[in-house]
XYZ file of C-alpha atoms in Angstrom:
562
model
C 0.000 0.000 0.000
C 1.478 3.328 -1.070
C 0.610 6.326 1.090
C 0.519 9.516 -0.957
C -0.205 12.054 1.807
C -0.972 11.814 5.506
C -3.081 14.209 7.547
C -5.776 12.309 9.453
C -3.940 10.826 12.393
C -6.158 10.615 15.487
C -5.735 13.319 18.097
C -6.039 10.871 20.980
C -3.667 8.008 21.570
C -6.024 5.199 22.578
C -9.761 4.652 22.226
C -9.794 3.445 25.819
C -8.545 6.849 26.925
C -12.007 8.386 26.832
C -13.456 9.125 30.221
C -17.006 8.132 31.079
C -19.171 5.514 32.696
C -20.075 3.485 29.656
C -22.417 6.103 28.161
C -20.927 7.369 24.962
C -23.381 10.267 24.940
C -21.200 12.050 27.512
C -17.867 11.557 25.793
C -17.870 14.832 23.895
C -17.192 17.888 26.038
C -18.321 20.454 23.470
C -21.113 22.468 25.076
C -21.573 24.648 22.052
C -20.046 27.767 23.576
C -16.595 27.274 22.139
C -15.100 27.323 25.624
C -12.731 24.675 26.823
C -14.078 22.433 29.560
C -12.858 23.276 33.015
C -12.388 20.964 35.947
C -13.108 23.783 38.437
C -16.698 23.630 39.667
C -18.592 26.886 40.369
C -19.249 27.652 44.062
C -22.573 26.659 45.575
C -25.156 29.381 46.216
C -24.983 30.673 49.805
C -26.868 33.356 51.684
C -25.046 36.680 51.519
C -23.468 36.355 48.044
C -23.893 39.627 46.114
C -23.959 40.448 42.398
C -23.811 43.634 40.346
C -27.035 42.904 38.461
C -30.027 40.591 38.248
C -28.628 39.006 35.072
C -25.342 38.264 36.836
C -27.180 36.545 39.700
C -29.314 34.558 37.238
C -26.238 33.490 35.245
C -24.443 32.422 38.439
C -27.301 30.120 39.470
C -27.749 28.872 35.886
C -24.066 27.888 35.618
C -24.304 26.091 38.960
C -27.496 24.313 37.802
C -25.848 23.272 34.542
C -22.937 21.652 36.371
C -25.296 19.856 38.773
C -27.636 18.699 36.017
C -30.913 20.633 36.383
C -32.560 23.609 34.710
C -33.851 26.807 36.314
C -36.571 29.382 35.746
C -37.794 32.604 37.359
C -40.807 31.354 39.318
C -41.682 34.625 41.086
C -40.773 38.301 40.726
C -41.712 41.317 42.840
C -41.887 44.807 41.308
C -42.326 48.293 42.690
C -45.669 49.374 41.218
C -44.750 52.935 40.270
C -41.344 52.382 38.695
C -41.998 48.807 37.469
C -38.606 48.000 38.904
C -37.849 44.443 40.003
C -36.573 44.329 43.584
C -36.972 40.630 44.496
C -37.006 37.340 42.589
C -37.199 33.617 43.203
C -35.121 31.374 40.933
C -36.394 27.791 41.107
C -35.502 24.398 39.723
C -37.348 23.793 36.440
C -39.164 20.894 38.167
C -40.649 23.188 40.830
C -44.426 23.376 41.240
C -46.932 21.565 39.031
C -48.569 22.446 35.733
C -52.251 23.247 35.485
C -54.370 20.344 34.317
C -54.966 20.504 30.579
C -58.310 19.741 28.984
C -56.660 18.820 25.674
C -57.286 15.385 24.185
C -53.612 14.445 24.332
C -52.075 16.523 27.136
C -48.351 16.503 27.627
C -47.120 14.288 30.468
C -46.343 15.953 33.799
C -42.611 16.622 34.140
C -42.616 18.763 37.287
C -42.224 17.196 40.714
C -42.830 20.117 43.084
C -39.078 20.376 43.644
C -38.164 22.722 46.537
C -34.668 23.684 45.250
C -34.408 27.459 44.760
C -32.646 30.708 45.641
C -34.274 34.035 46.518
C -32.396 37.198 45.557
C -33.163 40.760 46.647
C -32.043 44.189 45.525
C -30.112 45.946 48.321
C -29.002 49.586 48.380
C -30.675 49.975 44.958
C -27.476 48.722 43.336
C -26.558 45.126 44.193
C -28.468 41.837 44.294
C -27.985 39.601 47.332
C -28.944 35.975 47.937
C -31.248 35.996 50.966
C -32.613 32.442 50.921
C -31.246 29.124 49.614
C -32.540 25.560 49.262
C -30.135 23.131 47.526
C -31.908 19.774 47.965
C -34.038 18.311 45.144
C -36.831 15.741 45.346
C -35.798 14.142 42.036
C -32.618 12.785 40.492
C -30.200 15.280 38.955
C -27.261 14.425 36.721
C -24.663 16.557 34.873
C -25.183 14.263 31.877
C -28.629 15.825 31.308
C -27.390 19.422 31.106
C -27.930 19.854 27.367
C -31.705 19.387 27.580
C -32.836 22.438 29.598
C -34.041 25.722 28.124
C -32.098 27.861 30.585
C -28.825 26.237 29.462
C -29.669 26.626 25.765
C -30.234 30.340 26.331
C -26.815 30.549 27.960
C -25.184 28.855 24.957
C -26.946 31.161 22.476
C -25.877 34.237 24.449
C -22.262 33.040 24.563
C -22.243 32.473 20.819
C -23.597 35.973 20.143
C -20.928 37.453 22.410
C -18.098 35.818 20.471
C -16.430 37.886 17.743
C -17.080 36.722 14.182
C -14.516 34.156 13.036
C -11.741 35.231 10.737
C -11.697 33.782 7.221
C -10.245 30.275 7.196
C -6.942 30.142 5.398
C -5.811 26.722 6.607
C -4.941 24.324 3.808
C -6.280 20.806 4.369
C -4.460 17.873 2.838
C -6.247 14.580 2.341
C -4.987 11.123 3.150
C -5.072 9.011 0.017
C -4.297 5.370 -0.695
C -3.438 4.080 -4.140
C -4.762 0.520 -4.117
C -3.392 -0.688 -7.453
C -0.337 -2.124 -5.698
C -2.170 -3.367 -2.602
C -0.812 -6.735 -1.495
C 1.449 -6.954 -4.527
C 3.748 -9.962 -4.747
C 7.444 -9.934 -5.637
C 6.614 -9.527 -9.335
C 4.458 -6.466 -8.675
C 1.178 -8.283 -9.382
C -1.706 -8.273 -6.928
C -2.366 -11.580 -5.196
C -6.076 -10.775 -4.823
C -6.950 -11.482 -8.439
C -5.425 -14.959 -8.305
C -8.019 -16.302 -5.883
C -10.698 -18.702 -6.984
C -13.836 -17.081 -8.373
C -12.462 -13.524 -8.371
C -11.692 -11.637 -11.562
C -8.785 -9.177 -11.890
C -9.611 -5.772 -10.451
C -11.077 -3.225 -12.860
C -9.241 -0.031 -12.027
C -11.622 2.030 -14.174
C -14.365 1.658 -11.566
C -15.064 4.851 -9.638
C -17.924 6.679 -7.927
C -20.524 8.043 -10.346
C -20.826 11.609 -9.058
C -23.311 14.141 -10.382
C -22.748 17.882 -10.552
C -22.316 19.309 -7.057
C -21.867 15.912 -5.335
C -18.079 16.028 -4.968
C -18.208 19.641 -3.792
C -20.875 18.816 -1.164
C -18.963 15.807 0.184
C -15.629 17.621 0.360
C -17.152 20.719 1.988
C -18.797 18.512 4.597
C -15.470 16.858 5.420
C -13.694 20.219 5.707
C -16.430 21.604 7.951
C -16.345 18.538 10.184
C -12.562 18.636 10.423
C -12.764 22.222 11.696
C -15.537 21.616 14.231
C -14.780 18.007 15.194
C -11.009 17.506 15.757
C -11.240 13.694 15.898
C -13.178 13.487 12.641
C -11.456 10.945 10.381
C -11.801 10.603 6.628
C -9.951 8.963 3.744
C -10.365 9.296 -0.013
C -9.104 6.808 -2.588
C -8.283 8.152 -6.073
C -7.347 6.318 -9.244
C -4.403 7.280 -11.463
C -6.582 9.802 -13.333
C -7.626 11.552 -10.123
C -11.152 10.143 -10.088
C -12.720 9.211 -6.753
C -12.936 5.446 -6.185
C -13.807 5.084 -2.486
C -14.543 7.313 0.499
C -14.605 6.517 4.219
C -15.336 8.694 7.253
C -16.153 8.471 10.970
C -16.774 11.242 13.492
C -15.412 11.401 17.023
C -18.632 10.023 18.513
C -18.440 6.907 16.325
C -14.778 6.389 17.236
C -15.530 6.767 20.937
C -18.601 4.496 20.723
C -16.472 1.712 19.279
C -14.348 1.831 22.435
C -17.430 0.686 24.368
C -19.338 -1.436 21.830
C -16.604 -3.259 19.920
C -17.572 -6.919 20.491
C -19.851 -7.327 17.499
C -20.307 -5.154 14.410
C -22.484 -5.446 11.321
C -21.306 -4.259 7.914
C -24.463 -3.052 6.206
C -24.337 -3.243 2.388
C -28.078 -2.905 1.746
C -27.589 0.008 -0.675
C -25.087 -2.046 -2.683
C -27.277 -5.147 -2.806
C -30.357 -3.154 -3.876
C -28.412 -1.088 -6.466
C -29.115 2.310 -4.889
C -27.735 5.428 -6.524
C -25.348 5.920 -3.596
C -23.157 2.859 -2.913
C -23.322 3.354 0.853
C -21.631 0.940 3.249
C -22.139 1.353 7.015
C -20.356 -0.093 10.040
C -22.941 -0.556 12.794
C -22.749 -1.683 16.427
C -25.221 -2.095 19.298
C -25.228 0.234 22.308
C -26.262 -0.285 25.937
C -29.964 0.076 25.067
C -29.870 -2.453 22.244
C -30.087 0.380 19.703
C -27.999 0.552 16.545
C -25.009 2.908 16.768
C -23.001 4.117 13.777
C -19.288 3.251 13.805
C -18.349 4.764 10.454
C -19.507 4.653 6.834
C -18.347 5.208 3.295
C -19.022 5.049 -0.429
C -17.739 2.099 -2.453
C -16.910 2.513 -6.149
C -17.219 -1.175 -7.034
C -18.262 -4.438 -5.368
C -14.942 -6.256 -5.588
C -12.450 -7.714 -3.142
C -9.984 -4.890 -3.732
C -12.493 -2.169 -2.937
C -13.882 -3.958 0.126
C -10.328 -4.512 1.407
C -9.570 -0.798 1.047
C -12.598 0.373 3.020
C -12.142 -2.312 5.714
C -8.511 -1.261 6.211
C -9.556 2.387 6.325
C -12.087 1.579 9.067
C -9.561 -0.541 10.999
C -6.965 2.242 10.829
C -9.582 4.716 12.095
C -10.236 2.414 15.066
C -6.505 2.169 15.842
C -6.252 -1.428 14.670
C -8.705 -2.851 17.240
C -10.517 -5.666 15.454
C -14.012 -6.808 16.583
C -14.654 -10.348 17.776
C -17.678 -10.983 15.520
C -18.478 -9.471 12.116
C -21.922 -9.847 10.526
C -22.399 -9.246 6.806
C -24.581 -10.244 3.884
C -23.747 -13.505 2.126
C -21.376 -12.320 -0.605
C -18.177 -13.925 -1.924
C -16.085 -10.719 -2.278
C -17.190 -9.687 1.225
C -16.223 -13.072 2.624
C -12.705 -12.925 1.124
C -12.137 -9.288 2.171
C -13.254 -9.950 5.762
C -10.980 -12.990 6.072
C -8.056 -10.925 4.769
C -8.479 -7.772 6.889
C -10.018 -9.388 10.010
C -8.404 -12.854 10.155
C -9.097 -13.353 13.885
C -12.754 -12.296 13.835
C -15.644 -14.746 13.525
C -17.475 -13.967 10.287
C -21.218 -14.663 10.251
C -23.998 -13.975 7.768
C -27.149 -12.095 8.707
C -29.985 -14.601 8.733
C -32.503 -11.814 8.137
C -30.934 -10.925 4.783
C -30.882 -14.585 3.718
C -34.485 -15.340 4.697
C -35.616 -12.117 3.010
C -34.406 -13.538 -0.312
C -36.443 -16.757 -0.049
C -39.382 -15.484 -2.199
C -36.957 -14.196 -4.833
C -34.873 -17.386 -5.004
C -37.558 -20.043 -4.487
C -40.847 -18.303 -5.320
C -41.097 -19.818 -8.782
C -40.747 -23.429 -7.622
C -43.658 -25.872 -7.496
C -44.902 -26.312 -3.941
C -43.244 -23.042 -2.841
C -45.462 -22.558 0.241
C -44.638 -26.057 1.543
C -40.926 -25.496 0.857
C -41.022 -22.195 2.731
C -42.739 -23.778 5.756
C -40.185 -26.580 5.947
C -37.282 -24.167 5.517
C -38.574 -21.922 8.310
C -39.076 -24.952 10.552
C -35.515 -26.141 9.960
C -33.983 -22.710 10.555
C -36.115 -21.267 13.374
C -37.340 -24.330 15.303
C -34.281 -26.579 15.367
C -32.914 -26.805 18.900
C -30.202 -29.359 18.124
C -27.887 -29.688 15.139
C -29.230 -33.152 14.327
C -32.760 -31.715 14.122
C -31.664 -29.095 11.578
C -29.773 -31.656 9.490
C -32.765 -34.008 9.434
C -35.298 -31.255 8.600
C -33.095 -29.849 5.833
C -32.513 -33.280 4.277
C -36.247 -34.035 4.366
C -37.023 -30.738 2.603
C -34.439 -31.341 -0.126
C -35.559 -34.936 -0.725
C -39.310 -34.333 -0.584
C -39.267 -31.460 -3.110
C -36.386 -32.609 -5.323
C -34.176 -29.611 -4.591
C -30.817 -31.368 -4.769
C -29.738 -29.342 -7.823
C -30.747 -25.925 -6.472
C -27.495 -23.907 -6.393
C -28.723 -21.309 -3.900
C -29.819 -23.914 -1.342
C -26.531 -25.772 -1.879
C -24.613 -22.582 -1.030
C -26.761 -21.974 2.051
C -26.117 -25.487 3.301
C -22.368 -25.222 2.717
C -22.312 -21.983 4.754
C -24.831 -23.180 7.384
C -22.364 -22.792 10.274
C -22.178 -19.059 9.529
C -25.898 -18.206 9.657
C -28.147 -20.963 11.101
C -28.905 -20.166 14.790
C -28.422 -23.731 16.070
C -24.741 -23.558 15.020
C -24.182 -20.132 16.614
C -25.353 -20.677 20.203
C -21.920 -19.788 21.602
C -21.515 -16.618 19.501
C -22.216 -13.225 21.091
C -24.294 -11.053 18.745
C -25.397 -8.388 21.280
C -28.967 -8.862 20.042
C -27.981 -7.753 16.537
C -29.206 -10.866 14.703
C -32.982 -11.559 14.527
C -33.611 -15.155 15.596
C -37.417 -15.272 15.497
C -39.453 -15.796 12.347
C -41.208 -12.416 12.436
C -38.163 -10.355 13.444
C -36.294 -8.183 10.947
C -33.152 -6.030 10.924
C -33.619 -2.449 9.704
C -30.686 -0.601 8.070
C -29.202 2.230 10.162
C -30.271 4.903 7.639
C -33.695 3.365 7.012
C -36.097 6.175 6.137
C -33.317 8.584 5.138
C -32.068 6.843 2.002
C -34.082 5.601 -0.962
C -33.128 4.148 -4.325
C -32.548 7.543 -5.986
C -30.987 9.505 -3.104
C -27.985 11.439 -4.436
C -24.657 11.949 -2.689
C -25.536 15.591 -1.984
C -28.955 14.665 -0.547
C -27.391 12.042 1.716
C -24.796 14.473 3.094
C -27.622 16.903 3.875
C -29.638 14.190 5.674
C -26.675 12.551 7.419
C -26.491 14.997 10.352
C -30.268 14.865 10.849
C -30.250 11.078 10.988
C -27.431 11.015 13.558
C -29.035 13.778 15.633
C -32.266 11.804 15.941
C -30.381 8.612 16.829
C -28.378 10.470 19.500
C -31.556 12.046 20.892
C -33.190 8.611 21.066
C -30.196 7.305 23.031
C -30.231 10.297 25.382
C -33.959 9.916 26.089
C -33.456 6.190 26.731
C -30.685 7.116 29.193
C -33.058 9.422 31.047
C -35.853 6.832 31.083
C -33.495 4.139 32.414
C -32.198 6.408 35.194
C -35.697 7.331 36.285
C -37.243 3.846 35.981
C -38.066 1.578 38.878
C -38.005 -2.026 37.684
C -40.593 -4.546 38.839
C -38.823 -7.715 39.981
C -40.387 -11.019 38.953
C -38.384 -13.403 41.139
C -36.684 -13.414 44.516
C -33.283 -14.101 42.979
C -30.463 -11.894 44.224
C -28.949 -11.595 40.783
C -32.158 -10.036 39.434
C -31.923 -7.334 42.090
C -28.241 -6.809 41.323
C -28.678 -6.530 37.556
C -31.679 -4.211 37.886
C -29.157 -1.643 39.161
C -26.739 -2.240 36.266
C -28.754 -2.833 33.101
C -30.683 -0.223 31.150
C -34.458 -0.577 30.926
C -34.442 -2.233 27.498
C -31.697 -4.741 28.295
C -33.147 -5.576 31.721
C -36.531 -6.431 30.166
C -34.782 -8.917 27.846
C -32.892 -10.342 30.815
C -36.149 -10.782 32.734
C -37.597 -12.814 29.860
C -34.700 -15.230 30.261
C -35.219 -15.320 34.029
C -38.861 -16.270 33.516
C -37.728 -19.004 31.147
C -35.808 -20.644 33.990
C -39.057 -22.050 35.343
C -39.179 -24.530 32.453
C -35.682 -25.832 33.299
C -35.092 -28.864 35.502
C -32.553 -31.584 36.320
C -29.348 -29.537 36.426
C -26.214 -31.711 36.347
C -22.580 -30.652 36.726
C -20.341 -32.266 34.104
C -16.890 -30.648 34.447
C -14.761 -28.104 36.322
C -11.946 -26.181 34.642
C -10.479 -23.702 37.134
C -13.145 -21.074 37.900
C -15.373 -22.323 35.028
C -17.984 -24.913 35.988
C -19.972 -26.565 33.173
C -23.544 -27.796 33.701
C -26.085 -29.558 31.518
C -29.635 -28.330 32.031
C -32.741 -30.061 30.695
C -35.541 -27.804 29.500
C -39.087 -28.416 28.312
C -40.146 -26.284 25.362
C -43.299 -25.977 23.288
C -43.180 -26.096 19.497
C -46.257 -25.857 17.293
C -48.584 -26.248 20.267
C -47.133 -29.473 21.611
C -44.668 -29.924 24.440
C -41.294 -31.235 23.426
C -39.871 -33.750 25.870
C -36.369 -32.626 26.797
C -33.702 -30.345 25.432
C -30.103 -30.511 26.610
C -28.310 -27.173 27.001
C -24.738 -26.731 28.156
C -23.924 -23.715 30.348
C -20.605 -22.383 31.602
C -20.695 -20.518 34.931
C -17.815 -18.652 36.520
C -17.220 -19.058 40.264
C -16.055 -15.583 41.389
C -14.484 -16.999 44.546
C -12.033 -18.984 42.425
C -11.032 -16.174 40.069
């Protein structure tokens, strides 16, 4: 690989260097004011503190509230009737009091709690404002992580921005990091080894991104803007010998930080490529602590070939400082398979079952007895609890309907260990793979990209899509912090994990806890250091009838032996 120019090295040294408590929504310290974060906390309000003006007193309490994690408002003001001059005011927590009952059909939910926290300020000597009464305790949870969601803080940010002098014209010259891929993995004779593999044709170096007028300008301007406002923004462009754009990759600082927390399993979404969209978008997606999809980087691919996939995978891996995931989920595609094995040799590569089952009508819809074939296929894939059950059901389907010569089914069977659930019981997917018949996996940019979305349109919608995803995560954080979980058993571990898991993840955990009641006859089979292996028999119901016994093997860790 020949590096032409370098300019996108990460500002931080290690992904693990980010501070936080597992919530990537608090990684960025940009509060929108342009000021650098300070470790010095503002003093607490105390009786006797004086200020030169009402606005100064308000700002003091607002800054304190922002650091503590609550909003404020002016709940009461006293004026001298003749001069209409304010001489006393009460600044309260935004959760103080209660709203009047609304007669609307769909009233907004009550957010106030009657919180007593407040300060009372009074004008003394007709010049200075003094704090005369203080109450610091709240009757609800406050957290600095919620500071961006209160109106009083937004007003402070807007005022700070207006007070800043206009920026000088930008004269900084940005260089771009480029990779020429024609010599990637070249052997001693200068020829690429990629094209020599079975089933892969030599790379066509004429392939490039089909850009319309204004597309390249929009993409490049977006990258320059992000590089100025987001120091850890990372992007790479791949040009051919004639200077035409072949591939593009980028990831913002939030995506890079998120990968530090959610790096076990990633999905490489190539829906736009498979469906021949106008933009050849490829997305790297993970799962966060609420079970929601989180973007870990994306790019545009000029051609669906091993060479191009290898380039964008290496770009992503370089962006993530070489930290490879444990499990990678993709569509079933030969160039993808070869590229993943080359760039991520130590990762377990699996195929998304949802993508495969979605193609069943397309691949088998024209066959005689299609409905019966579909039922038997679903039974083999979704209802098999042991490998022998899947093998028997699959063989029966092939024999009964004479499908031995069907190439697509042959390929599925050859790759069965990479997508059939019964073979993947020991693989951690973080809930990313749908395992039930009616479940589906939606693309990260679902609803923002359609078949004819242009590059320029996508760049315009990109920030909106991410903003809504981030807001969804932030609201889920708030809901989890303020939720009180109903316990369904008397098990100590359910109490313990109710204090650790988010609301969404804890509800999934509780479903598994309830499933324990169908388990019986636990038997220990081996001990390997702190790991103790048990076999548990479980009764399950399939198609309305109770199945006798299912053997499951579980590994438990004895903390006292670690």
